[in-house]
Coordinates of C-alpha atoms in Angstrom, one line a residue:
X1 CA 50.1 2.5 -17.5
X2 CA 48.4 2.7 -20.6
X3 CA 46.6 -0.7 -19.7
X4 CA 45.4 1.6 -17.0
X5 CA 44.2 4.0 -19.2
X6 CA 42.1 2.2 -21.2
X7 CA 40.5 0.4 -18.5
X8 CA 39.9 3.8 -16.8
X9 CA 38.4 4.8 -20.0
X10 CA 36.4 1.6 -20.3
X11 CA 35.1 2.6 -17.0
X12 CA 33.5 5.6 -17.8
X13 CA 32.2 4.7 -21.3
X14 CA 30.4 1.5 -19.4
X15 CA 29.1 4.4 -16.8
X16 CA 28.0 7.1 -18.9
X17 CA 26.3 4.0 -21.5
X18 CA 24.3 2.7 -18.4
X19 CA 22.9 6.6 -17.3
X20 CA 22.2 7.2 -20.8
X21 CA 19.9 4.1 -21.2
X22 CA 18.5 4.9 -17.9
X23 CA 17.9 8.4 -19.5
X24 CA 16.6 7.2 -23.2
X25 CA 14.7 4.4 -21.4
X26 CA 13.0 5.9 -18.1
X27 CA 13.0 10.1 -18.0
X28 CA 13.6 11.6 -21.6
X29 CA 12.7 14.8 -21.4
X30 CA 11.0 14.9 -25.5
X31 CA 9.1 12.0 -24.6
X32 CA 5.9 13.4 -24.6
X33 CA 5.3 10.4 -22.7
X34 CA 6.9 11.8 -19.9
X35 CA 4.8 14.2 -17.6
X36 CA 7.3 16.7 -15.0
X37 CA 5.5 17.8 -11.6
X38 CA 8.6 20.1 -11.2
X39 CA 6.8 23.6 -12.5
X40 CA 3.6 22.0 -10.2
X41 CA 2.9 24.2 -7.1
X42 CA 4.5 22.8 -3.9
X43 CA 2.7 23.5 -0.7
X44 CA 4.6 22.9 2.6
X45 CA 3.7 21.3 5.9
X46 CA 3.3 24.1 8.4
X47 CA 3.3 27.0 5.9
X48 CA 0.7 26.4 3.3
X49 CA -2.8 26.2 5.2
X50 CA -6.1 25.0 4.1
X51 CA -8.7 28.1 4.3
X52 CA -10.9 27.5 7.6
X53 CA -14.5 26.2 6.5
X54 CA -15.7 25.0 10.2
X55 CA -16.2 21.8 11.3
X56 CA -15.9 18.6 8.9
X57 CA -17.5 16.3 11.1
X58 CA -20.8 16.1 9.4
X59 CA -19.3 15.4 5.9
X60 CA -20.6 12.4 4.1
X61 CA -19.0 8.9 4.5
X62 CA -18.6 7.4 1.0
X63 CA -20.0 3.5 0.7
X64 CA -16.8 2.0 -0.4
X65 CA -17.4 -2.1 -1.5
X66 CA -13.7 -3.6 -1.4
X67 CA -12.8 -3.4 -4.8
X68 CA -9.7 -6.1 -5.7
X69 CA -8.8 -3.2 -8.3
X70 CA -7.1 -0.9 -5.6
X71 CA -4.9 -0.9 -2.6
X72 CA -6.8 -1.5 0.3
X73 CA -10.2 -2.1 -1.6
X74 CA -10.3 1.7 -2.1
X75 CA -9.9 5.3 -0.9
X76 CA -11.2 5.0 2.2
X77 CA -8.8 1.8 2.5
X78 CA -10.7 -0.1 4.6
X79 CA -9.3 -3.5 4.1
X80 CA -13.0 -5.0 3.5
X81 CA -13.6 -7.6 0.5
X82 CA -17.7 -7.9 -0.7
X83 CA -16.5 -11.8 -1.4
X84 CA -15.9 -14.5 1.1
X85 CA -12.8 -16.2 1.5
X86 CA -11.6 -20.1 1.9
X87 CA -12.7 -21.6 4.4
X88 CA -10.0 -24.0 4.4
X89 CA -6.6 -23.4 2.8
X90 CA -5.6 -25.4 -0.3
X91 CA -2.7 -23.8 -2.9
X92 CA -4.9 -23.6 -6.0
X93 CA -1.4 -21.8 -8.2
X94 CA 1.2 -20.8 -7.3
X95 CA 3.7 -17.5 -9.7
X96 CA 7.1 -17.2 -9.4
X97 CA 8.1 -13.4 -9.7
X98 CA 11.9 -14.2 -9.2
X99 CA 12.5 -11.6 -6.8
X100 CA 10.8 -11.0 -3.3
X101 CA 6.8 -9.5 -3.4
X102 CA 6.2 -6.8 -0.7
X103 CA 3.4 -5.5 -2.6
X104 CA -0.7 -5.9 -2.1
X105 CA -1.6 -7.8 -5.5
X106 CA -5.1 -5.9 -7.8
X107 CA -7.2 -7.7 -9.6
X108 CA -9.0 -6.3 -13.4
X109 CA -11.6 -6.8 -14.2
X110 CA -10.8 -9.6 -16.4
X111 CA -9.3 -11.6 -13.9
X112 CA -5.9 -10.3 -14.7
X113 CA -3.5 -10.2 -11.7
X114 CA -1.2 -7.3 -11.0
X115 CA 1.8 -7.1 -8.7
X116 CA 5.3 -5.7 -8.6
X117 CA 8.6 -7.4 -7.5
X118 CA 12.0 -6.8 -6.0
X119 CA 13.4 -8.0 -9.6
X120 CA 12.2 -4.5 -10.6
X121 CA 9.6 -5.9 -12.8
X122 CA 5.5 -4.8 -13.2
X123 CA 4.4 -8.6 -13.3
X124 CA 0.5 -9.7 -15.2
X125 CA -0.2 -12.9 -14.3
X126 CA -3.7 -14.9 -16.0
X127 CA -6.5 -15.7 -13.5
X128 CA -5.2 -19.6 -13.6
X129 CA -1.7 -18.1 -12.2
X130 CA -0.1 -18.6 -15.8
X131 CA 1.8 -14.9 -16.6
X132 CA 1.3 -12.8 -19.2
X133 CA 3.9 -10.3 -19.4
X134 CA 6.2 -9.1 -17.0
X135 CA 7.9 -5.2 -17.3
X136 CA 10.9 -3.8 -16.5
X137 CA 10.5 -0.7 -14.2
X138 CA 14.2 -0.1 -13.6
X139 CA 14.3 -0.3 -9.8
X140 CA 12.6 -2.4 -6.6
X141 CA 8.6 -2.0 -6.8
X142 CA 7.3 -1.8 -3.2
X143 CA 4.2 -0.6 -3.2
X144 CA 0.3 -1.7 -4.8
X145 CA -0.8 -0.9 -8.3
X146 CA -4.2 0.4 -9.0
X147 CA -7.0 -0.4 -11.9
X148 CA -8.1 2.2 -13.1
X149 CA -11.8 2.1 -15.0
X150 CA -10.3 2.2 -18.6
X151 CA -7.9 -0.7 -17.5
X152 CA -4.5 1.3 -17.2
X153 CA -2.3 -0.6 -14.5
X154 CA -0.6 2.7 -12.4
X155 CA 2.3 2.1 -9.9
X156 CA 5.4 3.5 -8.7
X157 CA 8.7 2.1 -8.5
X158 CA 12.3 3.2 -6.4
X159 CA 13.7 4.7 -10.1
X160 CA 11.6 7.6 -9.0
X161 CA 9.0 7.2 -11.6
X162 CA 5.2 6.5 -11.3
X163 CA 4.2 4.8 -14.2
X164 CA 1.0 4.0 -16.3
X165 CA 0.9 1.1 -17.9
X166 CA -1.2 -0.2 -20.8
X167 CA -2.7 -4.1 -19.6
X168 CA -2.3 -5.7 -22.6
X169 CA 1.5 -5.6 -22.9
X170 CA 2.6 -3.4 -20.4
X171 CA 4.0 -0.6 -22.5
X172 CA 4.1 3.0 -20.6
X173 CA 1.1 5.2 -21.2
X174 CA 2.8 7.7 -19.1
X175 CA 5.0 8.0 -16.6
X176 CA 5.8 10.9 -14.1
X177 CA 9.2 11.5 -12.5
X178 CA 9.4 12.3 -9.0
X179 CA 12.2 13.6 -6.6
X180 CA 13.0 10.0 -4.8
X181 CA 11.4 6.7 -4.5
X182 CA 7.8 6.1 -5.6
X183 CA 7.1 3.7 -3.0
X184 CA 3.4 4.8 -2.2
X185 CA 0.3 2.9 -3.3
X186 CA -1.8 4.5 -5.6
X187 CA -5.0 5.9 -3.8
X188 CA -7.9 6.9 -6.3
X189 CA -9.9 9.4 -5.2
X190 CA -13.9 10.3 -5.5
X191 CA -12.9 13.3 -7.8
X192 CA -10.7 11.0 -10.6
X193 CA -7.5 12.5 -9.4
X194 CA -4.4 10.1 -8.6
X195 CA -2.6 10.0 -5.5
X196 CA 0.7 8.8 -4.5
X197 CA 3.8 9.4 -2.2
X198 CA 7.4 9.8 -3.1
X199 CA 10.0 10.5 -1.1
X200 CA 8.8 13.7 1.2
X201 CA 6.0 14.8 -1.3
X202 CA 2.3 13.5 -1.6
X203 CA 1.3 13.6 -5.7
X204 CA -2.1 15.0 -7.1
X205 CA -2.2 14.0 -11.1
X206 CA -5.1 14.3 -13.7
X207 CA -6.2 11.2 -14.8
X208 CA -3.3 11.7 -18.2
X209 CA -0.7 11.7 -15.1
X210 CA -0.7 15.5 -15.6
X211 CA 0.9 17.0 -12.1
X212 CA -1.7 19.4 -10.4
X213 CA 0.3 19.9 -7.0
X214 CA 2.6 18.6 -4.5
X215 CA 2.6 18.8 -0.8
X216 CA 5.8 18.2 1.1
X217 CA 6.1 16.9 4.4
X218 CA 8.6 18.0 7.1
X219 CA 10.1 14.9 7.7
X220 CA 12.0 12.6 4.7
X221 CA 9.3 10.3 3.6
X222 CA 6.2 9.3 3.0
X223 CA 5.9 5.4 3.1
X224 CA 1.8 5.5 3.7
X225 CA -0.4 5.8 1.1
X226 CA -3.5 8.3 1.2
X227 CA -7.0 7.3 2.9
X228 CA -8.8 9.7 0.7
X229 CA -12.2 11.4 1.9
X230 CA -15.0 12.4 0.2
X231 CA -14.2 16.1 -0.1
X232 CA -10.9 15.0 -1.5
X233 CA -9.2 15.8 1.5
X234 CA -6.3 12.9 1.9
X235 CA -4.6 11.6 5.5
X236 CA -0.9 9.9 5.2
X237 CA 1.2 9.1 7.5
X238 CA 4.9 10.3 7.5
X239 CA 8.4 8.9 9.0
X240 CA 8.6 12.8 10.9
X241 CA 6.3 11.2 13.3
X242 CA 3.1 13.0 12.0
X243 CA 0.0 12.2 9.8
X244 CA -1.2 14.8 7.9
X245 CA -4.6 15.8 6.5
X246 CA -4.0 17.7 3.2
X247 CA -6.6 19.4 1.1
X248 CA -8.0 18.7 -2.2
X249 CA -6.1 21.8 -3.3
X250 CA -2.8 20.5 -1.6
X251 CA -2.6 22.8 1.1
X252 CA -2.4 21.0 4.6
X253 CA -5.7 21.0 6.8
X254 CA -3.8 19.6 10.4
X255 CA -0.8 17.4 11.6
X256 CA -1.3 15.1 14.0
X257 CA 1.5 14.4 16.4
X258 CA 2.9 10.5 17.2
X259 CA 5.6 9.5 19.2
X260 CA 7.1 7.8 16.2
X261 CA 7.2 7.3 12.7
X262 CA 3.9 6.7 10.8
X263 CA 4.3 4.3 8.0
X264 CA 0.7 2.8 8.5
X265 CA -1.8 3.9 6.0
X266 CA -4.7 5.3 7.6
X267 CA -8.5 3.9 7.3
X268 CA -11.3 6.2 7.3
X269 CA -14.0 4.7 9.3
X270 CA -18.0 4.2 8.5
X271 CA -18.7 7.7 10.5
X272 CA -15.3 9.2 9.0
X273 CA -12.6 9.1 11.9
X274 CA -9.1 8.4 10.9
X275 CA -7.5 5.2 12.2
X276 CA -3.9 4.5 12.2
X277 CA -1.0 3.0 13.6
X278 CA 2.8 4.5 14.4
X279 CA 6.0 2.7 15.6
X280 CA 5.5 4.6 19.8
X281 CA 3.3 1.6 19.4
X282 CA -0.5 2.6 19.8
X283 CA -3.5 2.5 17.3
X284 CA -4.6 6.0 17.0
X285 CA -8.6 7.2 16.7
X286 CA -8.3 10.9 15.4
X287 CA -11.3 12.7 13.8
X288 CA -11.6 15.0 10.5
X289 CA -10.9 17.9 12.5
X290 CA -7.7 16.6 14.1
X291 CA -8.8 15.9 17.5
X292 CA -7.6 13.0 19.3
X293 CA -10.5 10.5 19.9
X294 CA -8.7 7.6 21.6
X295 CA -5.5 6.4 21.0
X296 CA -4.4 2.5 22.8
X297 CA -1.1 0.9 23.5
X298 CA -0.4 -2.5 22.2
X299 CA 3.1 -3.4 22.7
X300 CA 4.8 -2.9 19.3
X301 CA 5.4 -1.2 15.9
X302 CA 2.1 -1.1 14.0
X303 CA 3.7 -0.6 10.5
X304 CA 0.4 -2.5 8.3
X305 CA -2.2 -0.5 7.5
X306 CA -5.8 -1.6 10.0
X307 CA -8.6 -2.9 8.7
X308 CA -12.2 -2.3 9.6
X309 CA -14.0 -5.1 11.2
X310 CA -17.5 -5.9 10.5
X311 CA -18.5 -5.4 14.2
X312 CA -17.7 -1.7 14.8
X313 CA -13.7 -3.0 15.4
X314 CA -10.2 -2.3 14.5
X315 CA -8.0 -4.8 13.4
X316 CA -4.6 -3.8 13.5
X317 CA -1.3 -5.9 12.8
X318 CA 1.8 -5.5 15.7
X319 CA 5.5 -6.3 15.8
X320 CA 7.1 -7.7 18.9
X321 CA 7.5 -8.6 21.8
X322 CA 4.3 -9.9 21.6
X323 CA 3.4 -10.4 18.0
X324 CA -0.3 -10.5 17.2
X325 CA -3.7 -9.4 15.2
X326 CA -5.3 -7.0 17.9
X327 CA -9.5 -6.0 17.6
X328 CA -9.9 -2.6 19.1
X329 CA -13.9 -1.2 19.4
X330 CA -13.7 1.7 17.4
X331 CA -15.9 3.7 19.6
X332 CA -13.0 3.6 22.8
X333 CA -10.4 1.6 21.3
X334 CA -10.6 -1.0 24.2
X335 CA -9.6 -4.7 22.9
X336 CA -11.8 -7.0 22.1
X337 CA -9.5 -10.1 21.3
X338 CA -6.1 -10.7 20.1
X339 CA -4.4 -13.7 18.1
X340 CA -0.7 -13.9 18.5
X341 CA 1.5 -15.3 16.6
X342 CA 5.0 -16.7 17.9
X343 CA 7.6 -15.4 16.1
X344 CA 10.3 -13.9 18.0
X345 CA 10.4 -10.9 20.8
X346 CA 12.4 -9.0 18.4
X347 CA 10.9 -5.6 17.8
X348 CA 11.7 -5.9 14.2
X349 CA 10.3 -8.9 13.7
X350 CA 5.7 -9.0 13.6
X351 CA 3.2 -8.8 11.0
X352 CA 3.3 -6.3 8.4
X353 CA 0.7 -7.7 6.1
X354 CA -2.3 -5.6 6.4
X355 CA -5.2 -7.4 7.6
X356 CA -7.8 -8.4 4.9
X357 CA -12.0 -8.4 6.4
X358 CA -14.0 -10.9 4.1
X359 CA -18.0 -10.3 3.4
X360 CA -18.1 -12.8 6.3
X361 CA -15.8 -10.7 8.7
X362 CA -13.0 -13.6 8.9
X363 CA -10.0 -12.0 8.6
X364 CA -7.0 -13.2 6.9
X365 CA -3.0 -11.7 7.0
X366 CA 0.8 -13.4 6.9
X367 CA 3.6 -12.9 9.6
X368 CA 7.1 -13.1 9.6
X369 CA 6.8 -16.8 10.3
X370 CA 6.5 -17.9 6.9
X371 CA 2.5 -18.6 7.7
X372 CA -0.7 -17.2 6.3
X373 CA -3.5 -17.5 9.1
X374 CA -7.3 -17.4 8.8
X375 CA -9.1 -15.9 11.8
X376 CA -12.9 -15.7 12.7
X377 CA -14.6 -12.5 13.7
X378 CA -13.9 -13.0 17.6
X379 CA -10.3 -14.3 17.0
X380 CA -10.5 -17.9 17.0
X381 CA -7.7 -19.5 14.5
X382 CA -9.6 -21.2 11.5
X383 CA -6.8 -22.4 9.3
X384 CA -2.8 -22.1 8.7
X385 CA -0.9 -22.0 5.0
X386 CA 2.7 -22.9 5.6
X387 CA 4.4 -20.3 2.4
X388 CA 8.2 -20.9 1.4
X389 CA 9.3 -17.2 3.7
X390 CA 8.1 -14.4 5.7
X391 CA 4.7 -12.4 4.6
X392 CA 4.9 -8.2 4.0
X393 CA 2.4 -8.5 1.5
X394 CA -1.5 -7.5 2.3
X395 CA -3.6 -10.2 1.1
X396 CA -6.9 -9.6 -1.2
X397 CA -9.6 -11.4 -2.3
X398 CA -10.6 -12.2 -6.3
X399 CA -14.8 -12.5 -6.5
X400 CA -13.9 -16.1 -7.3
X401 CA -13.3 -16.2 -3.4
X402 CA -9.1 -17.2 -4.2
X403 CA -7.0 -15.5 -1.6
X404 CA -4.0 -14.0 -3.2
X405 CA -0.5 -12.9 -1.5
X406 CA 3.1 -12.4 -2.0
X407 CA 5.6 -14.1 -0.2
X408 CA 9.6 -12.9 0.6
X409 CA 10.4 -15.9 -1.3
X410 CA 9.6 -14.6 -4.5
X411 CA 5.8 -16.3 -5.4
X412 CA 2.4 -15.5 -5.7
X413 CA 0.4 -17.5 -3.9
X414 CA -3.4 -18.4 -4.5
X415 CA -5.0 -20.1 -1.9
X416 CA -8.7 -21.4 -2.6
X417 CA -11.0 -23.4 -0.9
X418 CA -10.5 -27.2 0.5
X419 CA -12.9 -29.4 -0.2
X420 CA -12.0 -32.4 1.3
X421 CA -11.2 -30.9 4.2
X422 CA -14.8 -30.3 4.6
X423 CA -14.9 -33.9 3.8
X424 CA -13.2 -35.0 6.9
X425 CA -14.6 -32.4 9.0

């Protein structure tokens, strides 16, 4: 019995040792470090309206260049790179995070390489693939980092926190706690302000991660991350089956209804309509205003965010039964072409990399094949990288022209350009 006793009391000294580092190390309160959105104001989905102003449809559409610095190339995530990719597929490096890499990779300006892992680790990794420094964030890191202009590396992790980090050693600049899982990539947007999705509530911070409001969905989560226009207003999708439009002010413009969950980030087109994908398995056209443009079936969860071809198209990523890259005219949403990719019927089973548009509109994404492809602007295959496991991550290009991805088998991958493959050719 008294064994018993003092293992029991073991127990709970182990327990309450491991909540207090988690406390001392993550959320302490007198860390001035430490910013709480809990006294923010909270506006809700359905309650807390957006003042009518008329029309937005003739608001300006911002000229957004594909920066490597942020998730997607930038607020209006368009998936576009200004740089042109390999046209054949040689590893040039190859990073070993030691724990599987969902995440879109960002690239500083210095060449610097940022990406999170499942091994709960913020991971800097050297332009010739050599790392840097590699953080502890306490929990899985799902979603993108972002650059900001001073440097600071900003991204979320499932410990609830959204953290800025300093790029030289990764300490914490700031941090703010949120209610659940910070599994949003960071959008942003024109005005400076941060934007990022935890658990049911889409963040607004002040560029020192001070909290200026929250807007909670109806449904449980936000897994999107916000296409941001140039009034501020933000569109994210949400697993209630809805993607929202929410004020710079954090008070909810519309809700669009889907016939499933949305956890594809939206795209804001080159005349502003929304595009998006849910799991009742359509691509959705909606414009600033809310109204239904055109909306197309193509046979499977769209999960990745779509890109935006260079051809007045819609590239968009689907799950099975028949896996593929599908190009949609953004005018009617009729396809162009499709590339499949034989993986497996499974409805669970697709691409969930979000497609990547280079300056020469080739398009480049992975699939749950362990495969990253290369097609050309009317779908033709141009290359195939055999990778050690399946492909979540969206790939991005550095101005170097090296294609960078993460791969469920725990690397990095850098693919550049093959010379002597031209050679033979």
């Amino acid at each position: 019995m008294k064994n018993r006793q003092l293992a029991i009391v073991a127990m709970w000294a182990v327990a309450l040792g491991g909540i207090a580092l988690i406390y001392f190390t993550f959320e302490p309160e007198r860390d001035e470090r430490t910013r709480q959105g809990r006294d923010a104001p909270t506006y809700v989905a359905g309650e807390d309206l957006a003042e009518g102003e008329g029309s937005r449809a003739a608001l300006e559409v911002r000229e957004e260049r594909g920066s490597p610095r942020f998730y997607r190339g930038g607020p209006r995530h368009t998936g576009r790179s200004p740089f042109v990719g390999p046209a054949q597929a040689a590893r040039a490096w190859r990073y070993d995070a030691g724990g599987r890499i969902t995440a879109q990779p960002v690239v500083g300006e210095d060449g610097t390489v940022y990406v999170g892992a499942h091994d709960h680790r913020m991971h800097a990794i050297g332009p010739g693939g050599a790392g840097r420094w590699a953080v502890d964030l306490g929990h899985r890191i799902w979603s993108a980092a972002a650059v900001l202009d001073d440097g600071t590396v900003v991204v979320g992790s499932d410990a609830a926190v959204l953290y800025a980090l300093d790029p030289a050693d990764g300490s914490v600049r700031w941090r703010v706690r949120a209610r659940s899982d910070a599994d949003g990539p960071v959008t942003l947007a024109p005005d400076g302000t941060l934007h990022f999705a935890a658990g049911p509530h889409l963040y607004a911070l002040d560029a020192d991660g001070t909290v200026r409001w929250r807007f909670e969905a109806r449904g449980p989560f936000l897994l999107s991350s916000p296409a941001v226009d140039a009034d501020g207003t933000g569109y994210i999708g949400s697993i209630d089956d809805h993607v929202y439009a929410v004020a710079a002010d954090g008070r909810m413009r519309w809700a669009v209804e889907t016939g499933e969950n949305v956890s594809s980030s939206p795209a804001i087109g080159d005349d502003g309509t929304i595009f998006f994908g849910s799991d009742d398995g359509h691509v959705y056209a909606v414009s600033r205003d809310g109204e239904r443009r055109w909306r197309t079936h193509v046979d499977g969860f769209v999960r990745a965010p779509v890109a935006l071809g260079l051809d007045e198209n819609v590239i968009a990523a689907v799950y099975g039964p028949r896996p593929r890259v599908v190009s949609l005219d953004a005018a009617d949403g009729s396809e162009r072409w499709s590339f499949p990719v034989g993986v497996s019927e499974n409805p669970e089973i697709g691409i969930a990399s979000g497609p990547l548009v280079d300056a020469e509109g080739h398009v480049y994404f992975g699939a749950h094949d362990d495969f990253l492809y290369s097609v050309s602007r009317e779908g033709e295959l141009r290359w195939i990288h055999e990778t050690g496991a399946d492909i979540d991550s969206a790939p991005i290009l550095t101005p170097q022209g090296l294609l960078l991805v993460g791969c469920d088998d725990g690397h990095l991958y850098a693919i550049r350009h093959d010379p002597d493959a031209d050679a033979e050719s």
